Coordinates of C-alpha atoms in Angstrom, one line a residue:
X1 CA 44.5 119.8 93.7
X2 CA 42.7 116.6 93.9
X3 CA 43.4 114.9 97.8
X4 CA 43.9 111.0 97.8
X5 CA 42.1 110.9 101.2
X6 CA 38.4 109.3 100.9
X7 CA 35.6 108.6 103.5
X8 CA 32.7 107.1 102.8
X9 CA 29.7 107.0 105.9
X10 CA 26.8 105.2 107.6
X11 CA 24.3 106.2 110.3
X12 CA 21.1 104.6 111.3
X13 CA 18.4 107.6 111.2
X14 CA 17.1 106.2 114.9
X15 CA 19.7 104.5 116.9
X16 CA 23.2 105.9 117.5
X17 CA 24.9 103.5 115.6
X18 CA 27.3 104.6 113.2
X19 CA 30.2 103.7 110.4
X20 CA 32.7 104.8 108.5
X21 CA 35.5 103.5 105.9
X22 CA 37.9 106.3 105.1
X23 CA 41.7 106.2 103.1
X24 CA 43.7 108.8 104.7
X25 CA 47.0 110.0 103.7
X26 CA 46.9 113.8 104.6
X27 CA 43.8 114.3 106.9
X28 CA 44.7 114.9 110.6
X29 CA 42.2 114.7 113.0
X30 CA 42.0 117.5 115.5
X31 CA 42.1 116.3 119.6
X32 CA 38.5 115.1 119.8
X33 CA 35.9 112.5 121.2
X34 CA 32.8 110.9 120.7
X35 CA 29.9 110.4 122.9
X36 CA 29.6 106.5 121.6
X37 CA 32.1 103.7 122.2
X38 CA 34.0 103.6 118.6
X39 CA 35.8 100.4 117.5
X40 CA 38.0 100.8 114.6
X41 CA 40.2 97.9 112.8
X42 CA 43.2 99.2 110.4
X43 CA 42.9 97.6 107.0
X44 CA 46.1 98.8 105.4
X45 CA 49.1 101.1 106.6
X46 CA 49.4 102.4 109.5
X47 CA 47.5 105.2 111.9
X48 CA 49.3 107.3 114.9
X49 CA 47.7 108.9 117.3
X50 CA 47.4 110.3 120.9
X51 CA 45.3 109.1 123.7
X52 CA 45.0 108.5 127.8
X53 CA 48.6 109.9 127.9
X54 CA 50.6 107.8 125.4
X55 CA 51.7 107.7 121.5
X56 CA 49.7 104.3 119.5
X57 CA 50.3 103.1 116.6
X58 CA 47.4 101.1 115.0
X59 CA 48.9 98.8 111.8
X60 CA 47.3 96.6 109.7
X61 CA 44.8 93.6 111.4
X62 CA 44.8 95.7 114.9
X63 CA 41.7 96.8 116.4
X64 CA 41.2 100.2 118.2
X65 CA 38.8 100.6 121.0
X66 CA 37.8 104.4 122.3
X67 CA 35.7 104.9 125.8
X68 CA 32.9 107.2 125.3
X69 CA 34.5 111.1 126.0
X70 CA 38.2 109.4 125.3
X71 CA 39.6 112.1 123.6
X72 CA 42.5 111.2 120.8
X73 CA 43.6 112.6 117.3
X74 CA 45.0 110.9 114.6
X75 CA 47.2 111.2 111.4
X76 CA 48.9 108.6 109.0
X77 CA 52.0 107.3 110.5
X78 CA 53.9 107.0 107.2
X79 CA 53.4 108.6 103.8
X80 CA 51.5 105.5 102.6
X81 CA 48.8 106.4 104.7
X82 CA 46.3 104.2 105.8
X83 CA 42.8 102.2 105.4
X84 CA 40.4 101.8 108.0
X85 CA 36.9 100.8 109.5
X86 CA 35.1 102.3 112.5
X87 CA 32.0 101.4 114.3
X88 CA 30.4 104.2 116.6
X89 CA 28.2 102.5 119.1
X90 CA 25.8 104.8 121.8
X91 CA 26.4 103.1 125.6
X92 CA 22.7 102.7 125.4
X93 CA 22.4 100.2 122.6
X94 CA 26.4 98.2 124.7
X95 CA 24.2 98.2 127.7
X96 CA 21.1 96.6 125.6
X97 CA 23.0 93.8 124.7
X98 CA 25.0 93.4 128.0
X99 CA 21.7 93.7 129.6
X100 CA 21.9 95.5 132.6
X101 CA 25.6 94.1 133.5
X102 CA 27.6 97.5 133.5
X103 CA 29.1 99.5 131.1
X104 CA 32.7 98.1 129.8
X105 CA 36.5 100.1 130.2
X106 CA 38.6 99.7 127.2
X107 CA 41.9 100.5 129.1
X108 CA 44.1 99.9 126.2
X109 CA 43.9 101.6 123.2
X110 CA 45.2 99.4 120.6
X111 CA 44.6 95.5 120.7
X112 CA 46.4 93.3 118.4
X113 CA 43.7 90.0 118.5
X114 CA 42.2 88.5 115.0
X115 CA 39.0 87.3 116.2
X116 CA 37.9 90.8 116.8
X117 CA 39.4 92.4 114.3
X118 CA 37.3 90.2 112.3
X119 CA 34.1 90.7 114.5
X120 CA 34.4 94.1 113.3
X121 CA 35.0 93.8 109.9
X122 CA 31.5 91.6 109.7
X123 CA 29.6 93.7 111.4
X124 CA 30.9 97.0 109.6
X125 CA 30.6 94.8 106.2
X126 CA 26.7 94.5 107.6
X127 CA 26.0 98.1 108.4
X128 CA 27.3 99.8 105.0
X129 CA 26.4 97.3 103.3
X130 CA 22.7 97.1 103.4
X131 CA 22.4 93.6 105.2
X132 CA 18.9 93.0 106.7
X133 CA 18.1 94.6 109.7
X134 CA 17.8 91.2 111.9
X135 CA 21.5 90.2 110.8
X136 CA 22.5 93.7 111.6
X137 CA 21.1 93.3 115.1
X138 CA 22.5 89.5 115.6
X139 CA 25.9 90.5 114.5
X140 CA 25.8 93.9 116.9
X141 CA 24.7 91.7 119.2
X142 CA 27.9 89.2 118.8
X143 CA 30.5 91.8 117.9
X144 CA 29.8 93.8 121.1
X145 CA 29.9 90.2 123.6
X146 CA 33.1 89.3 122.1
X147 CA 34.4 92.9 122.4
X148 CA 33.8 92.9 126.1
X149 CA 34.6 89.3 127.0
X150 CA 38.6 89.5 125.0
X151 CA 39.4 93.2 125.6
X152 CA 37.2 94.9 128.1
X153 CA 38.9 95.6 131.7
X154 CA 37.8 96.9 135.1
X155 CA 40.4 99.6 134.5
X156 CA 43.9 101.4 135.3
X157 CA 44.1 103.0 138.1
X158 CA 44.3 106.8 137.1
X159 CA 47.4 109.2 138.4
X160 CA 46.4 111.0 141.4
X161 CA 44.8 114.5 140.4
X162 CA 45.8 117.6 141.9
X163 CA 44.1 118.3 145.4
X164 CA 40.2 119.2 144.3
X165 CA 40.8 119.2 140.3
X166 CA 38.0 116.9 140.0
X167 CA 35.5 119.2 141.1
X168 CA 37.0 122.2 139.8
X169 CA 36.8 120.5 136.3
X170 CA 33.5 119.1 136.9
X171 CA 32.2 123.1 137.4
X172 CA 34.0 124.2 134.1
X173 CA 32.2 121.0 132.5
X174 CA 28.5 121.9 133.5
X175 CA 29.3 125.2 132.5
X176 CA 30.0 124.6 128.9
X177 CA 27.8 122.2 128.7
X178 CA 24.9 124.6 130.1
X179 CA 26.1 127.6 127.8
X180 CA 27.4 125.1 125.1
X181 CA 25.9 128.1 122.5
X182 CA 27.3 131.0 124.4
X183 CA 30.9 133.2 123.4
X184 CA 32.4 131.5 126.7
X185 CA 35.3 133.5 128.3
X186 CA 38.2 132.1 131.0
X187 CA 36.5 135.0 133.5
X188 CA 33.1 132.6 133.1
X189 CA 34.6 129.6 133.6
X190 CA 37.0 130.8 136.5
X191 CA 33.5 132.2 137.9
X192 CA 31.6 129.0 137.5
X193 CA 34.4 127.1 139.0
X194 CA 35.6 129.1 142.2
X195 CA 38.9 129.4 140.9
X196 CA 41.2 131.2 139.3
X197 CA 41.4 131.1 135.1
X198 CA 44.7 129.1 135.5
X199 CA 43.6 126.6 137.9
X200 CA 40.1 126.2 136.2
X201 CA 42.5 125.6 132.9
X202 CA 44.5 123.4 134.7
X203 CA 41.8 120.9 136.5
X204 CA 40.0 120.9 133.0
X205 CA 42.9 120.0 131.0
X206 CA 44.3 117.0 133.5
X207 CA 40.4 115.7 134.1
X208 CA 39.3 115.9 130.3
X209 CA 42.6 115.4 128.3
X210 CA 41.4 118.5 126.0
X211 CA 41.4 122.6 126.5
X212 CA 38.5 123.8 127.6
X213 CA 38.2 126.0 124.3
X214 CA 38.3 122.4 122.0
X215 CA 35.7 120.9 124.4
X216 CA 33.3 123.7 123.9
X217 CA 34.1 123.5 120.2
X218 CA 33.0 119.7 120.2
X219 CA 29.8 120.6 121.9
X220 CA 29.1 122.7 119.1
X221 CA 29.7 120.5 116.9
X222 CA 27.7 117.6 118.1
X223 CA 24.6 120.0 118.3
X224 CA 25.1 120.4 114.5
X225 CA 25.8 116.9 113.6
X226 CA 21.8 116.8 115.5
X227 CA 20.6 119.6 113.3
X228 CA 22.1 118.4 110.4
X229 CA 20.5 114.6 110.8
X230 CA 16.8 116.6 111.3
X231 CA 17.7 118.0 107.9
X232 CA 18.3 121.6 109.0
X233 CA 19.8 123.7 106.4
X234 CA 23.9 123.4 106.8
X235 CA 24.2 127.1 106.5
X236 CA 21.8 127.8 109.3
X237 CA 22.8 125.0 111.1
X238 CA 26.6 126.9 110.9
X239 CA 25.2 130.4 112.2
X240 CA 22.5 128.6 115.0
X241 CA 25.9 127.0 116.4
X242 CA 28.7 129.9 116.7
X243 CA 30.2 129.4 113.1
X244 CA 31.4 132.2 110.9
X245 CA 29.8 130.8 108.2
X246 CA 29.6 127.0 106.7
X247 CA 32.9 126.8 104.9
X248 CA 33.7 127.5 108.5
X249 CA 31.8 125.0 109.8
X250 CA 32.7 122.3 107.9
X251 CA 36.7 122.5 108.2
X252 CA 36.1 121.7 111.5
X253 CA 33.6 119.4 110.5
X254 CA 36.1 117.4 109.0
X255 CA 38.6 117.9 111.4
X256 CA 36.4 116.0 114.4
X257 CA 34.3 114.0 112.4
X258 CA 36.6 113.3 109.2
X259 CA 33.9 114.0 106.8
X260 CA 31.8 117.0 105.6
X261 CA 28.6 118.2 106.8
X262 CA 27.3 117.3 103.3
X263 CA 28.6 113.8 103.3
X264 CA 26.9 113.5 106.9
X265 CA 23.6 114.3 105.8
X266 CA 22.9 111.7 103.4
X267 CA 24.4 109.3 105.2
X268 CA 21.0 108.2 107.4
X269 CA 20.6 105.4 104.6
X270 CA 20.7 101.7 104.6
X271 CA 22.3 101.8 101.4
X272 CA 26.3 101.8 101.2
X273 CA 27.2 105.7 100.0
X274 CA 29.5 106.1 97.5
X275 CA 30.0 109.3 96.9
X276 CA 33.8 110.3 98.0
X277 CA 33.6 112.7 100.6
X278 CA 36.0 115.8 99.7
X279 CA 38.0 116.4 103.1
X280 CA 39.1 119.9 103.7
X281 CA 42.6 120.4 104.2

């Protein structure tokens, strides 16, 4: 059965700077996050998703705007479905072009405000569509300045966390991170943390908004998303990481990332893909 869901992606092959345009009517996005700031702007329909606590809704003309490690899912909030542009943009190359002024909050989620909706729009148009590389820079340059001068914040303050959560989660965090490869049981992480496999749960879950099982997952996958932009093998790139196998690997491929491993690979081109990306279910 042929799925009416689409993606089609960008990536520079040096510079974490990435794009997609994607039609979803069935794809759900599993609880997730990326290491870059990611802008999106709805095109048509509508998306619903979870993030920082609350239920958003993002219709058509509003602009989405995800912290780095802001984990959120996502799934079409009527049967319609819906159109939309993203932008995934490393802290390194925001801090480039704030030059040195701090790194920006996005407290809130959605933002309804045209300009940058259309900010975003040009300089996604730009990326996927082969513009030259000194209008891609200008327009970076201009889309991230008007990003943080209309919706950037110095923040919310956050609920109070439960009497030493912070550091219990922090433990738990450099472990996975520092066995990211490894079969990681609660004993490990209840070890690394000085706690017990409930409170190490616990702190985790209220510090980084995800289970410590879809966190570790993530981690995997960003380490293949690496291998597979070197042009390692998918298949071995599935086995190096902890995946059965790479039909395995690239359901939750999709899930996280909303394309294939496939799709992802010849994406490093300054050339517009367009090839459909088949989404797995």
């Amino acid at each position: 059965m042929t799925t009416p869901d689409w993606s089609r992606y960008w990536r520079s092959p040096d510079r974490p700077l990435e794009a997609m345009h994607a039609h979803f009517e069935e794809h759900v996005y599993h609880r997730h996050s990326h290491e870059t700031y990611s802008f999106g702007v709805t095109d048509d329909g509508a998306q619903a998703f979870r993030c920082r606590g609350g239920r958003h809704t993002s219709a058509a003309g509003m602009v989405m705007a995800f912290n780095p490690d802001d984990p959120h899912d996502g799934h079409a909030a009527t049967d319609l479905g819906f159109t939309y542009r993203i932008v995934h943009i490393g802290p390194e190359l925001v801090s480039d072009v704030l030059e040195g002024a701090g790194l920006p909050l996005f407290a809130e989620p959605v933002v309804r405000d045209p300009v940058l909706a259309g900010a975003l729009r040009r300089l996604h148009r730009a990326l996927i569509g082969g513009a030259p590389a000194l209008r891609r820079e200008e327009l970076l340059h201009d889309t991230v300045a008007v990003l943080v001068r209309r919706a950037a914040t110095s923040g919310r303050p956050r609920p109070p966390l439960p009497r030493g959560a912070a550091v219990i989660a922090e433990r738990v965090r450099r472990r996975l991170h520092d066995g990211f490869l490894d079969d990681v049981t609660a004993e490990d992480l209840a070890r690394a943390a000085g706690a017990s496999r409930f409170a190490a749960y616990r702190a985790f879950q209220a510090v980084y908004g995800m289970p410590p099982s879809d966190y570790h997952r993530q981690l995997r996958l960003r380490e293949a998303r690496r291998r597979i932009a070197r042009g390692e093998p998918i298949g071995e790139v599935a086995a190096v990481t902890g995946f059965a196998d790479q039909s395995h690997l690239t359901r939750w491929f999709g899930r996280y990332f909303g394309i294939t491993p496939g799709a992802y690979r010849e994406a490093a081109s300054d050339r517009y893909p367009t090839r459909l990306a088949d989404l797995p279910g």
